């Protein structure tokens, strides 16, 4: 998947997306014997749009942060802010 393709996939609007064009993430099977890079390519090929897909019957759109902080650290910060 080329960078330009990924940029276009990021722009999908969940309010107007053709649901029939989306893949159900629960049906995507990735070969765990592949290397990490090969697994990503295999997943991206099967899911077609790694930014917008169906999960549990719902349309899901995700984005990835450019930051270097881990998801774990972000979740800890969120939990700590909820305690205040």
PDB file of N, CA and C in Angstrom:
ATOM      1  N   UNK A   1       0.853  -1.171   0.000  1.00  0.00           N
ATOM      2  CA  UNK A   1       0.000   0.000   0.000  1.00  0.00           C
ATOM      3  C   UNK A   1       0.898   1.232   0.000  1.00  0.00           C
ATOM      4  N   UNK A   2       0.681   2.105  -0.933  1.00  0.00           N
ATOM      5  CA  UNK A   2       1.507   3.305  -1.063  1.00  0.00           C
ATOM      6  C   UNK A   2       1.025   4.404  -0.121  1.00  0.00           C
ATOM      7  N   UNK A   3       1.933   5.321   0.208  1.00  0.00           N
ATOM      8  CA  UNK A   3       1.612   6.417   1.116  1.00  0.00           C
ATOM      9  C   UNK A   3       0.438   7.243   0.595  1.00  0.00           C
ATOM     10  N   UNK A   4       0.411   7.489  -0.696  1.00  0.00           N
ATOM     11  CA  UNK A   4      -0.682   8.287  -1.270  1.00  0.00           C
ATOM     12  C   UNK A   4      -2.018   7.566  -1.097  1.00  0.00           C
ATOM     13  N   UNK A   5      -2.012   6.243  -1.221  1.00  0.00           N
ATOM     14  CA  UNK A   5      -3.236   5.456  -1.008  1.00  0.00           C
ATOM     15  C   UNK A   5      -3.692   5.574   0.442  1.00  0.00           C
ATOM     16  N   UNK A   6      -2.741   5.493   1.367  1.00  0.00           N
ATOM     17  CA  UNK A   6      -3.086   5.603   2.786  1.00  0.00           C
ATOM     18  C   UNK A   6      -3.682   6.965   3.104  1.00  0.00           C
ATOM     19  N   UNK A   7      -3.132   8.006   2.506  1.00  0.00           N
ATOM     20  CA  UNK A   7      -3.657   9.358   2.739  1.00  0.00           C
ATOM     21  C   UNK A   7      -5.103   9.457   2.282  1.00  0.00           C
ATOM     22  N   UNK A   8      -5.436   8.848   1.163  1.00  0.00           N
ATOM     23  CA  UNK A   8      -6.814   8.863   0.665  1.00  0.00           C
ATOM     24  C   UNK A   8      -7.725   8.055   1.575  1.00  0.00           C
ATOM     25  N   UNK A   9      -7.243   6.914   2.068  1.00  0.00           N
ATOM     26  CA  UNK A   9      -8.049   6.072   2.951  1.00  0.00           C
ATOM     27  C   UNK A   9      -8.352   6.779   4.267  1.00  0.00           C
ATOM     28  N   UNK A  10      -7.429   7.616   4.746  1.00  0.00           N
ATOM     29  CA  UNK A  10      -7.637   8.371   5.984  1.00  0.00           C
ATOM     30  C   UNK A  10      -8.820   9.330   5.871  1.00  0.00           C
ATOM     31  N   UNK A  11      -9.093   9.798   4.664  1.00  0.00           N
ATOM     32  CA  UNK A  11     -10.105  10.836   4.452  1.00  0.00           C
ATOM     33  C   UNK A  11     -11.538  10.305   4.433  1.00  0.00           C
ATOM     34  N   UNK A  12     -11.729   9.003   4.530  1.00  0.00           N
ATOM     35  CA  UNK A  12     -13.077   8.429   4.464  1.00  0.00           C
ATOM     36  C   UNK A  12     -13.950   9.010   5.572  1.00  0.00           C
ATOM     37  N   UNK A  13     -15.147   9.418   5.213  1.00  0.00           N
ATOM     38  CA  UNK A  13     -16.104   9.980   6.163  1.00  0.00           C
ATOM     39  C   UNK A  13     -17.089   8.880   6.554  1.00  0.00           C
ATOM     40  N   UNK A  14     -17.162   8.541   7.823  1.00  0.00           N
ATOM     41  CA  UNK A  14     -18.044   7.453   8.267  1.00  0.00           C
ATOM     42  C   UNK A  14     -19.515   7.760   8.024  1.00  0.00           C
ATOM     43  N   UNK A  15     -19.839   9.028   7.867  1.00  0.00           N
ATOM     44  CA  UNK A  15     -21.240   9.396   7.632  1.00  0.00           C
ATOM     45  C   UNK A  15     -21.676   9.144   6.200  1.00  0.00           C
ATOM     46  N   UNK A  16     -20.706   9.074   5.280  1.00  0.00           N
ATOM     47  CA  UNK A  16     -21.057   8.921   3.878  1.00  0.00           C
ATOM     48  C   UNK A  16     -20.427   7.689   3.218  1.00  0.00           C
ATOM     49  N   UNK A  17     -19.645   6.933   3.972  1.00  0.00           N
ATOM     50  CA  UNK A  17     -18.944   5.778   3.398  1.00  0.00           C
ATOM     51  C   UNK A  17     -19.943   4.705   2.950  1.00  0.00           C
ATOM     52  N   UNK A  18     -19.608   4.018   1.861  1.00  0.00           N
ATOM     53  CA  UNK A  18     -20.400   2.900   1.375  1.00  0.00           C
ATOM     54  C   UNK A  18     -20.086   1.698   2.268  1.00  0.00           C
ATOM     55  N   UNK A  19     -21.023   1.322   3.111  1.00  0.00           N
ATOM     56  CA  UNK A  19     -20.811   0.255   4.090  1.00  0.00           C
ATOM     57  C   UNK A  19     -20.442  -1.057   3.406  1.00  0.00           C
ATOM     58  N   UNK A  20     -20.978  -1.290   2.227  1.00  0.00           N
ATOM     59  CA  UNK A  20     -20.681  -2.542   1.528  1.00  0.00           C
ATOM     60  C   UNK A  20     -19.220  -2.618   1.083  1.00  0.00           C
ATOM     61  N   UNK A  21     -18.520  -1.492   1.093  1.00  0.00           N
ATOM     62  CA  UNK A  21     -17.107  -1.466   0.712  1.00  0.00           C
ATOM     63  C   UNK A  21     -16.181  -1.727   1.901  1.00  0.00           C
ATOM     64  N   UNK A  22     -16.751  -1.788   3.101  1.00  0.00           N
ATOM     65  CA  UNK A  22     -15.943  -1.982   4.306  1.00  0.00           C
ATOM     66  C   UNK A  22     -15.846  -3.458   4.663  1.00  0.00           C
ATOM     67  N   UNK A  23     -14.724  -3.834   5.251  1.00  0.00           N
ATOM     68  CA  UNK A  23     -14.499  -5.202   5.693  1.00  0.00           C
ATOM     69  C   UNK A  23     -14.804  -5.321   7.184  1.00  0.00           C
ATOM     70  N   UNK A  24     -15.226  -6.495   7.591  1.00  0.00           N
ATOM     71  CA  UNK A  24     -15.470  -6.790   9.003  1.00  0.00           C
ATOM     72  C   UNK A  24     -14.164  -7.284   9.611  1.00  0.00           C
ATOM     73  N   UNK A  25     -13.623  -6.529  10.552  1.00  0.00           N
ATOM     74  CA  UNK A  25     -12.315  -6.854  11.133  1.00  0.00           C
ATOM     75  C   UNK A  25     -12.324  -8.210  11.837  1.00  0.00           C
ATOM     76  N   UNK A  26     -13.483  -8.636  12.306  1.00  0.00           N
ATOM     77  CA  UNK A  26     -13.567  -9.924  12.990  1.00  0.00           C
ATOM     78  C   UNK A  26     -13.376 -11.099  12.036  1.00  0.00           C
ATOM     79  N   UNK A  27     -13.540 -10.860  10.757  1.00  0.00           N
ATOM     80  CA  UNK A  27     -13.384 -11.929   9.763  1.00  0.00           C
ATOM     81  C   UNK A  27     -11.995 -11.954   9.138  1.00  0.00           C
ATOM     82  N   UNK A  28     -11.173 -10.979   9.480  1.00  0.00           N
ATOM     83  CA  UNK A  28      -9.818 -10.897   8.920  1.00  0.00           C
ATOM     84  C   UNK A  28      -8.895 -11.807   9.719  1.00  0.00           C
ATOM     85  N   UNK A  29      -8.274 -12.732   9.037  1.00  0.00           N
ATOM     86  CA  UNK A  29      -7.323 -13.657   9.668  1.00  0.00           C
ATOM     87  C   UNK A  29      -5.937 -13.354   9.114  1.00  0.00           C
ATOM     88  N   UNK A  30      -5.009 -13.070  10.006  1.00  0.00           N
ATOM     89  CA  UNK A  30      -3.640 -12.751   9.618  1.00  0.00           C
ATOM     90  C   UNK A  30      -2.737 -13.899  10.044  1.00  0.00           C
ATOM     91  N   UNK A  31      -1.847 -14.285   9.166  1.00  0.00           N
ATOM     92  CA  UNK A  31      -0.908 -15.384   9.418  1.00  0.00           C
ATOM     93  C   UNK A  31       0.124 -14.940  10.454  1.00  0.00           C
ATOM     94  N   UNK A  32       0.052 -15.510  11.643  1.00  0.00           N
ATOM     95  CA  UNK A  32       0.954 -15.104  12.737  1.00  0.00           C
ATOM     96  C   UNK A  32       2.389 -15.583  12.530  1.00  0.00           C
ATOM     97  N   UNK A  33       2.627 -16.431  11.546  1.00  0.00           N
ATOM     98  CA  UNK A  33       3.989 -16.892  11.295  1.00  0.00           C
ATOM     99  C   UNK A  33       4.792 -15.876  10.475  1.00  0.00           C
ATOM    100  N   UNK A  34       4.118 -14.856   9.956  1.00  0.00           N
ATOM    101  CA  UNK A  34       4.800 -13.828   9.171  1.00  0.00           C
ATOM    102  C   UNK A  34       5.551 -12.860  10.080  1.00  0.00           C
ATOM    103  N   UNK A  35       6.522 -12.163   9.511  1.00  0.00           N
ATOM    104  CA  UNK A  35       7.230 -11.123  10.271  1.00  0.00           C
ATOM    105  C   UNK A  35       6.262  -9.969  10.531  1.00  0.00           C
ATOM    106  N   UNK A  36       6.628  -9.062  11.418  1.00  0.00           N
ATOM    107  CA  UNK A  36       5.740  -7.943  11.766  1.00  0.00           C
ATOM    108  C   UNK A  36       5.373  -7.127  10.528  1.00  0.00           C
ATOM    109  N   UNK A  37       6.332  -6.813   9.700  1.00  0.00           N
ATOM    110  CA  UNK A  37       6.066  -6.039   8.489  1.00  0.00           C
ATOM    111  C   UNK A  37       5.164  -6.792   7.521  1.00  0.00           C
ATOM    112  N   UNK A  38       5.415  -8.090   7.377  1.00  0.00           N
ATOM    113  CA  UNK A  38       4.578  -8.896   6.489  1.00  0.00           C
ATOM    114  C   UNK A  38       3.164  -9.027   7.039  1.00  0.00           C
ATOM    115  N   UNK A  39       3.027  -9.134   8.377  1.00  0.00           N
ATOM    116  CA  UNK A  39       1.691  -9.205   8.995  1.00  0.00           C
ATOM    117  C   UNK A  39       0.914  -7.919   8.731  1.00  0.00           C
ATOM    118  N   UNK A  40       1.597  -6.769   8.850  1.00  0.00           N
ATOM    119  CA  UNK A  40       0.936  -5.486   8.580  1.00  0.00           C
ATOM    120  C   UNK A  40       0.460  -5.434   7.132  1.00  0.00           C
ATOM    121  N   UNK A  41       1.313  -5.820   6.203  1.00  0.00           N
ATOM    122  CA  UNK A  41       0.927  -5.802   4.791  1.00  0.00           C
ATOM    123  C   UNK A  41      -0.227  -6.767   4.532  1.00  0.00           C
ATOM    124  N   UNK A  42      -0.169  -7.944   5.144  1.00  0.00           N
ATOM    125  CA  UNK A  42      -1.238  -8.940   4.985  1.00  0.00           C
ATOM    126  C   UNK A  42      -2.557  -8.387   5.527  1.00  0.00           C
ATOM    127  N   UNK A  43      -2.495  -7.773   6.720  1.00  0.00           N
ATOM    128  CA  UNK A  43      -3.692  -7.188   7.328  1.00  0.00           C
ATOM    129  C   UNK A  43      -4.250  -6.064   6.455  1.00  0.00           C
ATOM    130  N   UNK A  44      -3.387  -5.151   6.030  1.00  0.00           N
ATOM    131  CA  UNK A  44      -3.822  -3.998   5.232  1.00  0.00           C
ATOM    132  C   UNK A  44      -4.458  -4.456   3.923  1.00  0.00           C
ATOM    133  N   UNK A  45      -3.902  -5.487   3.334  1.00  0.00           N
ATOM    134  CA  UNK A  45      -4.450  -6.021   2.088  1.00  0.00           C
ATOM    135  C   UNK A  45      -5.845  -6.613   2.314  1.00  0.00           C
ATOM    136  N   UNK A  46      -6.018  -7.321   3.423  1.00  0.00           N
ATOM    137  CA  UNK A  46      -7.295  -7.981   3.701  1.00  0.00           C
ATOM    138  C   UNK A  46      -8.362  -7.014   4.197  1.00  0.00           C
ATOM    139  N   UNK A  47      -7.984  -6.038   5.017  1.00  0.00           N
ATOM    140  CA  UNK A  47      -8.962  -5.106   5.587  1.00  0.00           C
ATOM    141  C   UNK A  47      -9.306  -3.999   4.588  1.00  0.00           C
ATOM    142  N   UNK A  48      -8.457  -3.800   3.613  1.00  0.00           N
ATOM    143  CA  UNK A  48      -8.611  -2.811   2.540  1.00  0.00           C
ATOM    144  C   UNK A  48      -8.462  -1.376   3.016  1.00  0.00           C
ATOM    145  N   UNK A  49      -9.038  -1.016   4.154  1.00  0.00           N
ATOM    146  CA  UNK A  49      -8.853   0.322   4.708  1.00  0.00           C
ATOM    147  C   UNK A  49      -8.579   0.184   6.206  1.00  0.00           C
ATOM    148  N   UNK A  50      -7.311   0.329   6.617  1.00  0.00           N
ATOM    149  CA  UNK A  50      -6.971   0.170   8.032  1.00  0.00           C
ATOM    150  C   UNK A  50      -7.480   1.319   8.913  1.00  0.00           C
ATOM    151  N   UNK A  51      -8.084   2.329   8.295  1.00  0.00           N
ATOM    152  CA  UNK A  51      -8.610   3.464   9.040  1.00  0.00           C
ATOM    153  C   UNK A  51     -10.117   3.402   9.223  1.00  0.00           C
ATOM    154  N   UNK A  52     -10.800   2.573   8.445  1.00  0.00           N
ATOM    155  CA  UNK A  52     -12.260   2.494   8.516  1.00  0.00           C
ATOM    156  C   UNK A  52     -12.708   1.079   8.174  1.00  0.00           C
ATOM    157  N   UNK A  53     -13.422   0.460   9.099  1.00  0.00           N
ATOM    158  CA  UNK A  53     -13.854  -0.923   8.910  1.00  0.00           C
ATOM    159  C   UNK A  53     -15.063  -1.180   9.790  1.00  0.00           C
ATOM    160  N   UNK A  54     -15.571  -2.387   9.765  1.00  0.00           N
ATOM    161  CA  UNK A  54     -16.710  -2.759  10.594  1.00  0.00           C
ATOM    162  C   UNK A  54     -16.221  -3.638  11.738  1.00  0.00           C
ATOM    163  N   UNK A  55     -16.739  -3.388  12.925  1.00  0.00           N
ATOM    164  CA  UNK A  55     -16.433  -4.209  14.104  1.00  0.00           C
ATOM    165  C   UNK A  55     -17.711  -4.325  14.914  1.00  0.00           C
ATOM    166  N   UNK A  56     -18.144  -5.560  15.168  1.00  0.00           N
ATOM    167  CA  UNK A  56     -19.375  -5.796  15.930  1.00  0.00           C
ATOM    168  C   UNK A  56     -20.570  -5.104  15.290  1.00  0.00           C
ATOM    169  N   UNK A  57     -20.587  -5.053  13.959  1.00  0.00           N
ATOM    170  CA  UNK A  57     -21.700  -4.456  13.245  1.00  0.00           C
ATOM    171  C   UNK A  57     -21.691  -2.944  13.175  1.00  0.00           C
ATOM    172  N   UNK A  58     -20.661  -2.322  13.729  1.00  0.00           N
ATOM    173  CA  UNK A  58     -20.577  -0.863  13.727  1.00  0.00           C
ATOM    174  C   UNK A  58     -19.423  -0.393  12.850  1.00  0.00           C
ATOM    175  N   UNK A  59     -19.618   0.751  12.210  1.00  0.00           N
ATOM    176  CA  UNK A  59     -18.542   1.356  11.440  1.00  0.00           C
ATOM    177  C   UNK A  59     -17.566   2.003  12.428  1.00  0.00           C
ATOM    178  N   UNK A  60     -16.293   1.695  12.268  1.00  0.00           N
ATOM    179  CA  UNK A  60     -15.248   2.223  13.143  1.00  0.00           C
ATOM    180  C   UNK A  60     -14.252   2.982  12.284  1.00  0.00           C
ATOM    181  N   UNK A  61     -13.919   4.187  12.705  1.00  0.00           N
ATOM    182  CA  UNK A  61     -12.864   4.951  12.037  1.00  0.00           C
ATOM    183  C   UNK A  61     -11.819   5.282  13.086  1.00  0.00           C
ATOM    184  N   UNK A  62     -10.583   4.978  12.767  1.00  0.00           N
ATOM    185  CA  UNK A  62      -9.497   5.235  13.709  1.00  0.00           C
ATOM    186  C   UNK A  62      -8.462   6.141  13.070  1.00  0.00           C
ATOM    187  N   UNK A  63      -7.656   6.749  13.915  1.00  0.00           N
ATOM    188  CA  UNK A  63      -6.532   7.541  13.437  1.00  0.00           C
ATOM    189  C   UNK A  63      -5.336   7.219  14.318  1.00  0.00           C
ATOM    190  N   UNK A  64      -4.194   7.483  13.788  1.00  0.00           N
ATOM    191  CA  UNK A  64      -2.956   7.181  14.493  1.00  0.00           C
ATOM    192  C   UNK A  64      -2.234   8.475  14.798  1.00  0.00           C
ATOM    193  N   UNK A  65      -1.731   8.579  16.004  1.00  0.00           N
ATOM    194  CA  UNK A  65      -1.019   9.775  16.432  1.00  0.00           C
ATOM    195  C   UNK A  65       0.399   9.775  15.881  1.00  0.00           C
ATOM    196  N   UNK A  66       0.888  10.939  15.591  1.00  0.00           N
ATOM    197  CA  UNK A  66       2.268  11.092  15.147  1.00  0.00           C
ATOM    198  C   UNK A  66       3.223  11.126  16.348  1.00  0.00           C
ATOM    199  N   UNK A  67       2.650  11.217  17.552  1.00  0.00           N
ATOM    200  CA  UNK A  67       3.469  11.297  18.752  1.00  0.00           C
ATOM    201  C   UNK A  67       4.233  10.019  19.026  1.00  0.00           C
ATOM    202  N   UNK A  68       5.202  10.117  19.877  1.00  0.00           N
ATOM    203  CA  UNK A  68       6.047   8.973  20.186  1.00  0.00           C
ATOM    204  C   UNK A  68       5.626   8.286  21.487  1.00  0.00           C
ATOM    205  N   UNK A  69       4.638   8.835  22.160  1.00  0.00           N
ATOM    206  CA  UNK A  69       4.205   8.260  23.427  1.00  0.00           C
ATOM    207  C   UNK A  69       3.385   6.992  23.180  1.00  0.00           C
ATOM    208  N   UNK A  70       3.574   6.004  24.034  1.00  0.00           N
ATOM    209  CA  UNK A  70       2.899   4.718  23.843  1.00  0.00           C
ATOM    210  C   UNK A  70       1.425   4.796  24.243  1.00  0.00           C
ATOM    211  N   UNK A  71       0.655   3.877  23.715  1.00  0.00           N
ATOM    212  CA  UNK A  71      -0.753   3.778  24.071  1.00  0.00           C
ATOM    213  C   UNK A  71      -0.898   3.522  25.572  1.00  0.00           C
ATOM    214  N   UNK A  72      -0.034   2.685  26.102  1.00  0.00           N
ATOM    215  CA  UNK A  72      -0.081   2.386  27.534  1.00  0.00           C
ATOM    216  C   UNK A  72       0.064   3.664  28.364  1.00  0.00           C
ATOM    217  N   UNK A  73       1.028   4.506  28.024  1.00  0.00           N
ATOM    218  CA  UNK A  73       1.222   5.762  28.757  1.00  0.00           C
ATOM    219  C   UNK A  73       0.006   6.672  28.634  1.00  0.00           C
ATOM    220  N   UNK A  74      -0.565   6.735  27.435  1.00  0.00           N
ATOM    221  CA  UNK A  74      -1.754   7.564  27.232  1.00  0.00           C
ATOM    222  C   UNK A  74      -2.926   7.055  28.072  1.00  0.00           C
ATOM    223  N   UNK A  75      -3.099   5.748  28.160  1.00  0.00           N
ATOM    224  CA  UNK A  75      -4.188   5.184  28.963  1.00  0.00           C
ATOM    225  C   UNK A  75      -3.972   5.449  30.454  1.00  0.00           C
ATOM    226  N   UNK A  76      -2.732   5.376  30.908  1.00  0.00           N
ATOM    227  CA  UNK A  76      -2.425   5.685  32.306  1.00  0.00           C
ATOM    228  C   UNK A  76      -2.773   7.141  32.592  1.00  0.00           C
ATOM    229  N   UNK A  77      -2.398   8.047  31.679  1.00  0.00           N
ATOM    230  CA  UNK A  77      -2.723   9.465  31.853  1.00  0.00           C
ATOM    231  C   UNK A  77      -4.228   9.677  31.905  1.00  0.00           C
ATOM    232  N   UNK A  78      -4.951   8.989  31.038  1.00  0.00           N
ATOM    233  CA  UNK A  78      -6.411   9.112  31.018  1.00  0.00           C
ATOM    234  C   UNK A  78      -7.004   8.655  32.349  1.00  0.00           C
ATOM    235  N   UNK A  79      -6.564   7.505  32.850  1.00  0.00           N
ATOM    236  CA  UNK A  79      -7.073   6.986  34.118  1.00  0.00           C
ATOM    237  C   UNK A  79      -6.743   7.921  35.266  1.00  0.00           C
ATOM    238  N   UNK A  80      -5.555   8.465  35.275  1.00  0.00           N
ATOM    239  CA  UNK A  80      -5.161   9.368  36.341  1.00  0.00           C
ATOM    240  C   UNK A  80      -5.997  10.653  36.290  1.00  0.00           C
ATOM    241  N   UNK A  81      -6.301  11.136  35.108  1.00  0.00           N
ATOM    242  CA  UNK A  81      -7.087  12.356  34.993  1.00  0.00           C
ATOM    243  C   UNK A  81      -8.536  12.122  35.437  1.00  0.00           C
ATOM    244  N   UNK A  82      -9.011  10.901  35.329  1.00  0.00           N
ATOM    245  CA  UNK A  82     -10.382  10.575  35.730  1.00  0.00           C
ATOM    246  C   UNK A  82     -10.511  10.486  37.246  1.00  0.00           C
ATOM    247  N   UNK A  83      -9.399  10.229  37.931  1.00  0.00           N
ATOM    248  CA  UNK A  83      -9.410  10.116  39.385  1.00  0.00           C
ATOM    249  C   UNK A  83      -9.461  11.480  40.063  1.00  0.00           C
ATOM    250  N   UNK A  84      -9.066  12.509  39.367  1.00  0.00           N
ATOM    251  CA  UNK A  84      -8.972  13.847  39.980  1.00  0.00           C
ATOM    252  C   UNK A  84     -10.319  14.457  40.207  1.00  0.00           C
TER     253      UNK A  84
END
